[in-house]
CSV table of C-alpha atoms and ligand atoms in Angstrom, one decimal:
chain,number,residue,atom,x,y,z
A,1,MET,CA,20.0,-11.4,14.0
A,2,THR,CA,19.3,-7.9,15.2
A,3,PHE,CA,19.9,-4.6,13.4
A,4,GLU,CA,18.8,-1.0,13.8
A,5,GLN,CA,18.4,0.0,10.3
A,6,LEU,CA,18.0,-1.6,6.8
A,7,ARG,CA,19.1,0.9,4.2
A,8,LEU,CA,18.6,1.1,0.3
A,9,ASP,CA,21.1,3.4,-1.2
A,10,GLY,CA,20.2,4.5,-4.8
A,11,VAL,CA,18.9,1.0,-5.5
A,12,SER,CA,18.3,0.6,-9.3
A,13,ARG,CA,17.3,-2.3,-11.5
A,14,SER,CA,17.1,-2.3,-15.2
A,15,PHE,CA,15.8,-4.9,-17.7
A,16,GLY,CA,17.7,-4.3,-20.9
A,17,ALA,CA,17.2,-0.6,-21.6
A,18,ALA,CA,14.2,-0.3,-19.3
A,19,ASN,CA,14.5,1.1,-15.8
A,20,ALA,CA,12.2,-1.0,-13.4
A,21,LEU,CA,13.6,0.9,-10.3
A,22,SER,CA,15.6,4.0,-10.5
A,23,GLY,CA,17.8,5.1,-7.5
A,24,LEU,CA,15.6,4.1,-4.6
A,25,ASP,CA,16.8,5.7,-1.4
A,26,LEU,CA,15.1,4.4,1.9
A,27,ALA,CA,16.1,3.8,5.4
A,28,ILE,CA,13.8,1.3,7.3
A,29,THR,CA,14.2,1.3,11.1
A,30,ARG,CA,13.9,-2.1,12.9
A,31,GLY,CA,10.2,-2.5,14.0
A,32,GLU,CA,8.8,-0.4,11.1
A,33,PHE,CA,6.1,-1.4,8.8
A,34,VAL,CA,6.9,0.2,5.4
A,35,ALA,CA,4.5,0.0,2.4
A,36,LEU,CA,5.7,0.3,-1.2
A,37,LEU,CA,2.5,1.6,-3.1
A,38,GLY,CA,1.9,2.3,-6.7
A,39,PRO,CA,0.1,1.0,-9.8
A,40,SER,CA,0.9,-2.4,-11.6
A,41,GLY,CA,4.4,-2.1,-13.2
A,42,CYS,CA,5.7,0.8,-11.1
A,43,GLY,CA,8.6,-1.3,-9.7
A,44,LYS,CA,7.2,-2.6,-6.4
A,45,SER,CA,8.1,-6.4,-6.8
A,46,THR,CA,11.5,-5.3,-8.4
A,47,ALA,CA,12.3,-3.4,-5.2
A,48,LEU,CA,11.1,-6.3,-3.2
A,49,ASN,CA,13.0,-8.9,-5.0
A,50,CYS,CA,16.2,-6.7,-4.8
A,51,LEU,CA,15.8,-6.6,-1.2
A,52,ALA,CA,15.3,-10.4,-1.0
A,53,GLY,CA,18.2,-11.1,-3.1
A,54,LEU,CA,16.1,-12.8,-5.7
A,55,LEU,CA,17.1,-10.1,-8.3
A,56,PRO,CA,20.7,-8.7,-8.5
A,57,LEU,CA,20.9,-4.9,-8.5
A,58,THR,CA,22.1,-3.0,-11.5
A,59,GLY,CA,23.1,0.0,-9.4
A,60,GLY,CA,23.3,1.0,-5.7
A,61,SER,CA,23.7,-1.0,-2.6
A,62,ILE,CA,21.7,-2.4,0.3
A,63,TRP,CA,22.8,-2.3,4.0
A,64,LEU,CA,21.8,-3.9,7.2
A,65,ASP,CA,23.6,-1.3,9.7
A,66,ASP,CA,27.3,-1.3,8.4
A,67,ALA,CA,27.1,-4.7,6.7
A,68,ARG,CA,26.6,-4.5,2.8
A,69,ILE,CA,24.2,-7.3,2.0
A,70,ASP,CA,23.3,-6.9,-1.8
A,71,GLY,CA,26.0,-9.4,-2.8
A,72,ARG,CA,24.5,-12.0,-0.3
A,73,PRO,CA,22.3,-14.9,-1.7
A,74,PRO,CA,18.7,-14.8,-0.4
A,75,GLU,CA,19.3,-17.6,2.2
A,76,GLN,CA,22.0,-15.8,3.8
A,77,ARG,CA,19.9,-12.6,4.2
A,78,GLY,CA,17.4,-14.7,5.9
A,79,PHE,CA,14.5,-12.5,5.1
A,80,GLY,CA,11.0,-14.0,5.3
A,81,MET,CA,8.9,-13.7,2.2
A,82,VAL,CA,5.2,-13.9,1.6
A,83,PHE,CA,4.0,-14.0,-1.9
A,84,GLN,CA,0.7,-13.1,-3.6
A,85,ASN,CA,0.3,-16.9,-4.9
A,86,TYR,CA,1.3,-18.2,-1.3
A,87,ALA,CA,3.9,-20.7,-2.9
A,88,LEU,CA,3.0,-23.6,-0.6
A,89,PHE,CA,4.3,-27.2,-1.0
A,90,PRO,CA,1.1,-29.0,-2.1
A,91,HIS,CA,2.3,-32.5,-1.0
A,92,MET,CA,3.1,-31.4,2.6
A,93,SER,CA,0.7,-30.8,5.5
A,94,VAL,CA,0.3,-27.5,7.1
A,95,ARG,CA,2.6,-28.4,9.8
A,96,ALA,CA,5.2,-29.7,7.4
A,97,ASN,CA,5.0,-26.5,5.3
A,98,VAL,CA,5.4,-24.2,8.4
A,99,GLY,CA,8.2,-26.5,9.6
A,100,PHE,CA,10.1,-26.6,6.3
A,101,GLY,CA,12.4,-23.9,6.8
A,102,LEU,CA,13.3,-24.9,10.4
A,103,LYS,CA,14.1,-28.3,9.2
A,104,MET,CA,16.4,-26.9,6.7
A,105,ARG,CA,18.2,-25.0,9.3
A,106,LYS,CA,18.6,-28.1,11.2
A,107,VAL,CA,16.6,-26.8,14.2
A,108,GLY,CA,16.2,-29.6,16.8
A,109,ARG,CA,12.8,-31.6,16.7
A,110,ALA,CA,11.4,-30.3,20.1
A,111,GLU,CA,12.5,-26.8,19.5
A,112,GLY,CA,11.1,-27.0,15.8
A,113,ARG,CA,7.7,-28.3,17.1
A,114,ARG,CA,7.4,-25.7,19.8
A,115,ARG,CA,8.1,-22.9,17.2
A,116,VAL,CA,5.7,-24.3,14.5
A,117,ASP,CA,3.0,-24.8,17.2
A,118,GLU,CA,3.5,-21.1,18.3
A,119,ALA,CA,3.4,-19.9,14.6
A,120,LEU,CA,0.2,-22.0,13.9
A,121,ARG,CA,-1.3,-20.5,17.1
A,122,LEU,CA,-0.4,-16.9,16.0
A,123,VAL,CA,-2.2,-17.4,12.6
A,124,GLN,CA,-5.1,-19.4,14.3
A,125,LEU,CA,-4.4,-22.5,12.4
A,126,THR,CA,-3.8,-24.9,15.1
A,127,ASP,CA,-6.8,-27.1,14.3
A,128,HIS,CA,-5.8,-27.5,10.7
A,129,ALA,CA,-2.2,-28.5,11.2
A,130,ALA,CA,-2.7,-31.9,9.6
A,131,LYS,CA,-4.5,-30.7,6.5
A,132,PHE,CA,-2.9,-30.2,3.1
A,133,PRO,CA,-3.0,-26.9,1.2
A,134,ALA,CA,-5.7,-28.0,-1.2
A,135,GLN,CA,-7.9,-28.7,1.7
A,136,LEU,CA,-7.8,-24.9,2.8
A,137,SER,CA,-9.5,-21.8,1.9
A,138,GLY,CA,-7.4,-19.0,0.2
A,139,GLY,CA,-7.3,-17.2,3.4
A,140,GLN,CA,-6.1,-20.2,5.4
A,141,GLN,CA,-3.4,-20.8,2.8
A,142,GLN,CA,-2.2,-17.3,3.0
A,143,ARG,CA,-2.1,-17.6,6.7
A,144,VAL,CA,0.1,-20.7,6.3
A,145,ALA,CA,2.4,-18.7,4.0
A,146,ILE,CA,2.6,-16.1,6.7
A,147,ALA,CA,3.2,-18.6,9.4
A,148,ARG,CA,6.0,-20.1,7.4
A,149,ALA,CA,7.7,-16.7,7.0
A,150,VAL,CA,7.5,-15.7,10.6
A,151,VAL,CA,8.4,-19.0,12.2
A,152,LEU,CA,11.9,-18.4,11.3
A,153,GLU,CA,12.0,-15.2,13.3
A,154,PRO,CA,13.4,-13.3,10.3
A,155,PRO,CA,15.0,-9.9,10.8
A,156,VAL,CA,12.8,-8.8,8.0
A,157,VAL,CA,9.5,-9.9,6.4
A,158,LEU,CA,8.8,-9.0,2.8
A,159,MET,CA,5.2,-9.2,1.5
A,160,ASP,CA,4.3,-9.0,-2.3
A,161,GLU,CA,0.5,-8.1,-2.5
A,162,PRO,CA,-0.3,-11.0,0.0
A,163,LEU,CA,-4.0,-10.2,0.1
A,164,SER,CA,-4.8,-9.6,-3.6
A,165,ASN,CA,-6.1,-13.1,-4.2
A,166,LEU,CA,-8.5,-13.0,-1.4
A,167,ASP,CA,-12.1,-11.7,-1.4
A,168,ALA,CA,-13.1,-8.4,0.1
A,169,LYS,CA,-14.1,-9.7,3.6
A,170,LEU,CA,-11.2,-11.9,4.2
A,171,ARG,CA,-8.9,-9.1,2.8
A,172,LEU,CA,-10.0,-6.9,5.7
A,173,GLU,CA,-9.5,-9.7,8.2
A,174,MET,CA,-6.2,-10.7,7.1
A,175,ARG,CA,-5.1,-7.1,7.0
A,176,MET,CA,-5.7,-6.7,10.7
A,177,GLU,CA,-4.0,-10.1,11.1
A,178,ILE,CA,-0.8,-8.8,9.4
A,179,ARG,CA,-0.8,-5.7,11.5
A,180,ARG,CA,-1.3,-7.8,14.6
A,181,LEU,CA,1.4,-10.1,13.9
A,182,HIS,CA,3.9,-7.3,13.0
A,183,GLN,CA,3.0,-5.8,16.3
A,184,THR,CA,3.2,-9.0,18.6
A,185,LEU,CA,6.3,-10.3,16.9
A,186,GLY,CA,7.9,-6.9,16.7
A,187,LEU,CA,8.7,-7.6,13.0
A,188,THR,CA,10.2,-5.2,10.5
A,189,THR,CA,7.9,-5.5,7.6
A,190,VAL,CA,8.1,-4.2,3.9
A,191,TYR,CA,4.8,-4.7,2.2
A,192,VAL,CA,4.1,-4.1,-1.4
A,193,THR,CA,0.4,-3.2,-2.5
A,194,HIS,CA,-1.3,-1.4,-5.2
A,195,ASP,CA,-4.2,-0.6,-2.8
A,196,GLN,CA,-4.0,2.8,-1.1
A,197,GLU,CA,-6.4,1.9,1.6
A,198,GLU,CA,-4.4,-1.1,2.4
A,199,ALA,CA,-1.2,0.8,2.6
A,200,LEU,CA,-2.8,3.7,4.6
A,201,SER,CA,-4.2,1.2,7.2
A,202,LEU,CA,-1.1,-0.9,7.6
A,203,ALA,CA,2.0,1.0,7.2
A,204,ASP,CA,4.1,3.3,9.5
A,205,ARG,CA,5.4,4.7,6.4
A,206,LEU,CA,4.4,4.8,2.6
A,207,VAL,CA,6.7,5.0,-0.3
A,208,VAL,CA,4.8,5.9,-3.4
A,209,LEU,CA,6.4,4.8,-6.7
A,210,ARG,CA,5.8,5.8,-10.2
A,211,GLU,CA,7.6,4.1,-13.1
A,212,GLY,CA,10.6,3.1,-10.9
A,213,SER,CA,10.8,6.4,-9.1
A,214,VAL,CA,10.0,7.6,-5.7
A,215,GLN,CA,7.3,10.3,-5.8
A,216,GLN,CA,6.8,10.7,-2.0
A,217,ILE,CA,8.0,8.9,1.2
A,218,GLY,CA,5.9,9.9,4.4
A,219,THR,CA,3.6,8.7,7.1
A,220,PRO,CA,-0.1,7.8,6.0
A,221,GLU,CA,-1.2,11.2,7.5
A,222,GLU,CA,1.3,13.1,5.5
A,223,VAL,CA,0.8,11.5,2.2
A,224,TYR,CA,-3.0,11.5,2.5
A,225,ALA,CA,-3.3,15.1,3.5
A,226,GLN,CA,-0.2,16.4,1.7
A,227,PRO,CA,0.5,14.7,-1.5
A,228,VAL,CA,3.4,16.3,-3.3
A,229,ASN,CA,2.0,16.1,-6.7
A,230,SER,CA,-1.1,15.2,-8.7
A,231,TYR,CA,0.0,11.8,-9.3
A,232,VAL,CA,0.2,11.1,-5.7
A,233,ALA,CA,-3.0,13.0,-5.1
A,234,SER,CA,-4.9,10.9,-7.5
A,235,PHE,CA,-3.6,7.7,-5.9
A,236,MET,CA,-4.7,9.0,-2.5
A,237,GLY,CA,-8.4,9.4,-3.6
A,238,TYR,CA,-8.3,12.9,-5.0
A,239,ARG,CA,-10.7,11.8,-7.9
A,240,ASN,CA,-11.2,15.1,-9.1
A,241,LEU,CA,-8.3,16.2,-11.2
A,242,LEU,CA,-9.1,19.4,-13.3
A,243,ASP,CA,-6.9,21.2,-15.6
A,244,ALA,CA,-6.6,24.8,-14.9
A,245,THR,CA,-4.7,28.1,-15.3
A,246,VAL,CA,-3.5,30.2,-12.3
A,247,THR,CA,-5.2,33.6,-12.3
A,248,GLY,CA,-3.9,35.1,-8.9
A,249,THR,CA,-2.1,34.5,-5.7
A,250,ALA,CA,-2.6,35.9,-2.2
A,251,GLY,CA,-0.3,34.4,0.6
A,252,SER,CA,-0.8,30.5,0.3
A,253,ALA,CA,-4.1,31.0,-1.6
A,254,VAL,CA,-4.0,30.3,-5.4
A,255,THR,CA,-6.8,31.3,-7.6
A,256,VAL,CA,-7.3,29.2,-10.8
A,257,ALA,CA,-9.8,29.1,-13.7
A,258,GLY,CA,-10.6,26.0,-15.7
A,259,ALA,CA,-13.5,24.0,-17.0
A,260,GLY,CA,-15.6,27.1,-16.9
A,261,VAL,CA,-15.2,27.8,-13.3
A,262,ARG,CA,-13.1,29.7,-10.8
A,263,LEU,CA,-11.6,28.0,-7.8
A,264,THR,CA,-9.4,29.1,-4.8
A,265,GLY,CA,-7.0,26.5,-3.3
A,266,ARG,CA,-3.6,26.2,-1.9
A,267,GLY,CA,-0.4,25.1,-3.5
A,268,ALA,CA,2.9,26.1,-5.1
A,269,PRO,CA,2.2,27.3,-8.5
A,270,THR,CA,2.1,31.0,-9.1
A,271,GLU,CA,1.3,31.3,-12.6
A,272,GLY,CA,0.6,29.3,-15.9
A,273,ALA,CA,-1.0,25.7,-16.2
A,274,ALA,CA,-2.0,23.9,-13.0
A,275,LYS,CA,-3.6,20.8,-11.9
A,276,VAL,CA,-6.4,21.1,-9.4
A,277,ALA,CA,-7.1,18.0,-6.9
A,278,ILE,CA,-10.2,17.7,-4.8
A,279,ARG,CA,-11.6,14.7,-2.9
A,280,PRO,CA,-15.1,13.6,-3.5
A,281,GLU,CA,-15.8,13.6,0.3
A,282,ASP,CA,-14.5,17.2,0.6
A,283,PHE,CA,-17.4,18.6,-1.3
A,284,VAL,CA,-20.6,19.8,0.5
A,285,VAL,CA,-24.1,20.1,-1.1
A,286,GLY,CA,-26.0,23.4,-0.7
A,287,ASP,CA,-25.5,27.2,-1.0
A,288,GLY,CA,-23.0,29.2,1.0
A,289,ALA,CA,-20.0,27.0,0.8
A,290,GLU,CA,-16.6,28.3,-0.6
A,291,ASN,CA,-15.9,27.5,-4.1
A,292,ALA,CA,-19.6,27.2,-5.3
A,293,LEU,CA,-20.1,25.1,-8.4
A,294,ASP,CA,-23.3,24.3,-10.2
A,295,VAL,CA,-23.5,20.8,-11.4
A,296,THR,CA,-26.1,18.3,-12.8
A,297,VAL,CA,-26.3,14.9,-11.2
A,298,GLU,CA,-25.7,12.0,-13.6
A,299,ILE,CA,-25.1,8.9,-11.7
A,300,VAL,CA,-25.9,8.0,-8.1
A,301,GLU,CA,-24.3,5.0,-6.3
A,302,TYR,CA,-25.6,4.0,-3.0
A,303,HIS,CA,-23.1,3.5,-0.3
A,304,GLY,CA,-25.0,2.9,3.0
A,305,ARG,CA,-25.0,6.2,4.8
A,306,GLU,CA,-23.7,8.1,1.9
A,307,LEU,CA,-24.2,8.5,-1.9
A,308,SER,CA,-21.4,8.6,-4.3
A,309,VAL,CA,-22.5,11.0,-7.1
A,310,SER,CA,-21.1,11.5,-10.7
A,311,ALA,CA,-22.1,15.0,-11.9
A,312,ARG,CA,-21.2,17.5,-14.7
A,313,LEU,CA,-20.2,21.1,-14.6
A,314,GLU,CA,-22.0,23.1,-17.4
A,315,SER,CA,-18.8,22.8,-19.5
A,316,GLY,CA,-19.2,19.1,-19.4
A,317,THR,CA,-16.4,18.3,-17.1
A,318,PRO,CA,-17.2,15.6,-14.7
A,319,VAL,CA,-17.2,16.2,-10.9
A,320,TYR,CA,-17.4,13.5,-8.3
A,321,PHE,CA,-18.7,14.1,-4.8
A,322,ARG,CA,-20.2,12.2,-1.7
A,323,THR,CA,-23.3,13.3,0.1
A,324,ASP,CA,-25.8,12.1,2.6
A,325,LYS,CA,-28.4,14.1,0.7
A,326,ARG,CA,-30.8,12.0,-1.3
A,327,LEU,CA,-30.1,13.2,-4.9
A,328,ALA,CA,-31.3,11.7,-8.2
A,329,PRO,CA,-30.1,11.9,-11.7
A,330,GLY,CA,-31.1,15.0,-13.4
A,331,ASP,CA,-30.9,17.2,-10.2
A,332,ALA,CA,-29.2,20.6,-10.6
A,333,VAL,CA,-27.4,21.3,-7.4
A,334,ARG,CA,-24.8,23.6,-6.0
A,335,ILE,CA,-21.8,22.2,-4.2
A,336,GLY,CA,-18.8,23.8,-2.8
A,337,VAL,CA,-15.4,22.9,-1.1
A,338,PRO,CA,-13.3,24.8,1.5
A,339,ALA,CA,-10.3,26.3,-0.2
A,340,GLU,CA,-8.0,24.5,2.2
A,341,ARG,CA,-9.1,21.3,0.6
A,342,VAL,CA,-8.4,22.3,-2.9
A,343,LEU,CA,-5.0,21.4,-3.7
A,344,VAL,CA,-3.3,23.2,-6.8
A,345,PHE,CA,-0.2,21.5,-8.3
A,346,GLU,CA,2.2,22.0,-11.2
A,347,PRO,CA,0.8,20.0,-14.0
B,401,LIG,N1,12.1,-10.2,-15.6
B,401,LIG,C1,11.8,-9.1,-16.2
B,401,LIG,N2,12.1,-8.8,-17.4
B,401,LIG,C2,11.9,-7.6,-18.2
B,401,LIG,N3,11.3,-6.7,-17.6
B,401,LIG,C3,10.7,-6.9,-16.3
B,401,LIG,C4,11.0,-8.0,-15.5
B,401,LIG,N4,10.4,-7.9,-14.4
B,401,LIG,C5,9.9,-6.8,-14.4
B,401,LIG,N5,9.9,-6.1,-15.4
B,401,LIG,C6,9.4,-4.7,-15.8
B,401,LIG,O1,9.8,-3.8,-14.7
B,401,LIG,C7,8.9,-2.9,-14.5
B,401,LIG,C8,8.4,-3.0,-13.1
B,401,LIG,O2,7.9,-4.4,-12.8
B,401,LIG,P1,7.4,-4.8,-11.3
B,401,LIG,O3,8.4,-4.6,-10.3
B,401,LIG,O4,6.9,-6.3,-11.6
B,401,LIG,O5,6.1,-3.9,-11.0
B,401,LIG,P2,4.9,-4.0,-9.9
B,401,LIG,O6,5.3,-5.2,-9.0
B,401,LIG,O7,4.9,-2.6,-9.3
B,401,LIG,O8,3.8,-4.5,-10.7
B,401,LIG,C9,7.6,-3.3,-15.3
B,401,LIG,O9,7.6,-2.5,-16.5
B,401,LIG,C10,7.8,-4.7,-15.8
B,401,LIG,O10,7.5,-4.9,-17.2
B,402,LIG,MG1,4.3,-7.0,-8.5
């Protein structure tokens, strides 16, 4: 099945009085890799299950080009699904697990065998075809789940936190694997995660959700560099979020005061309360930088080339920064940050 666009039009889902998803508008182009990103409970799985047909909508519609599909049962949509818990058949071999969907679709034996072989090769499990799921590692099981989804050559693959049960090293490997498969097979992928790094590294486009509502849709570069509000900013690694008050504006520059310090940044607010967002890695240690702040170092974590430092302003407000200077707890240092890296939001 080929298509140009998968479109969600005001897709909503409530459970009783609670809105799990409110009016999601999203057009996904064929071949695109879209990540739905947000903390636990923000509606990611709800959105995915609505797409899959596992959950009826309570509002809105879903379209594949000109065909409305939200009334169709899951098997008629034919989307591939990969879940966090793999959901493999424990009593079937790897080969049988991967071939199951083809058998259901009455694909001929020779053709089925060829496609299963190809899928196993893609996920590098050819040598494990005769094993049972219990004889495989978590990463290998997840590969089986992915092979089982892609073997059907589905128009769209839906993945719900597929890497969250894997250890850190395997997670990185499988991340590249998923991107490689997406590219090699020309898939259209909708991928759910609470991990911003995963979303940024994998997706062509991110959809940041909060309590069932879209906060921002954009490329990784856009969302990373230009978060639209402090919620998205905090999700994108702007770990320093200070409450402040606007004291003046000049062009796109906004001056704020808060936590006993003055800062110049950029943003929309022109008066009143504001939220200031700064990334730890945008601070520099030493005199002479813009937005100088005097802090006392409290905790230092070693991260190879860099230290991750937790410090406090004189007012007691915590400040987090990164540096390659060898600092120690108790050190009094001056840090600064360029005004263009200080984002000022409405609170
Ligand atoms: N079957 C259900 N019954 C009632 N509430 C549900 C059900 N499924 C999800 N919810 C609620 O909907 C919201 C979104 O859930 P979910 O989509 O699973 O979030 P996420 O996948 O982002 O963690 C949560 O508040 C959750 O408690
Ligand atoms: Mg979920």
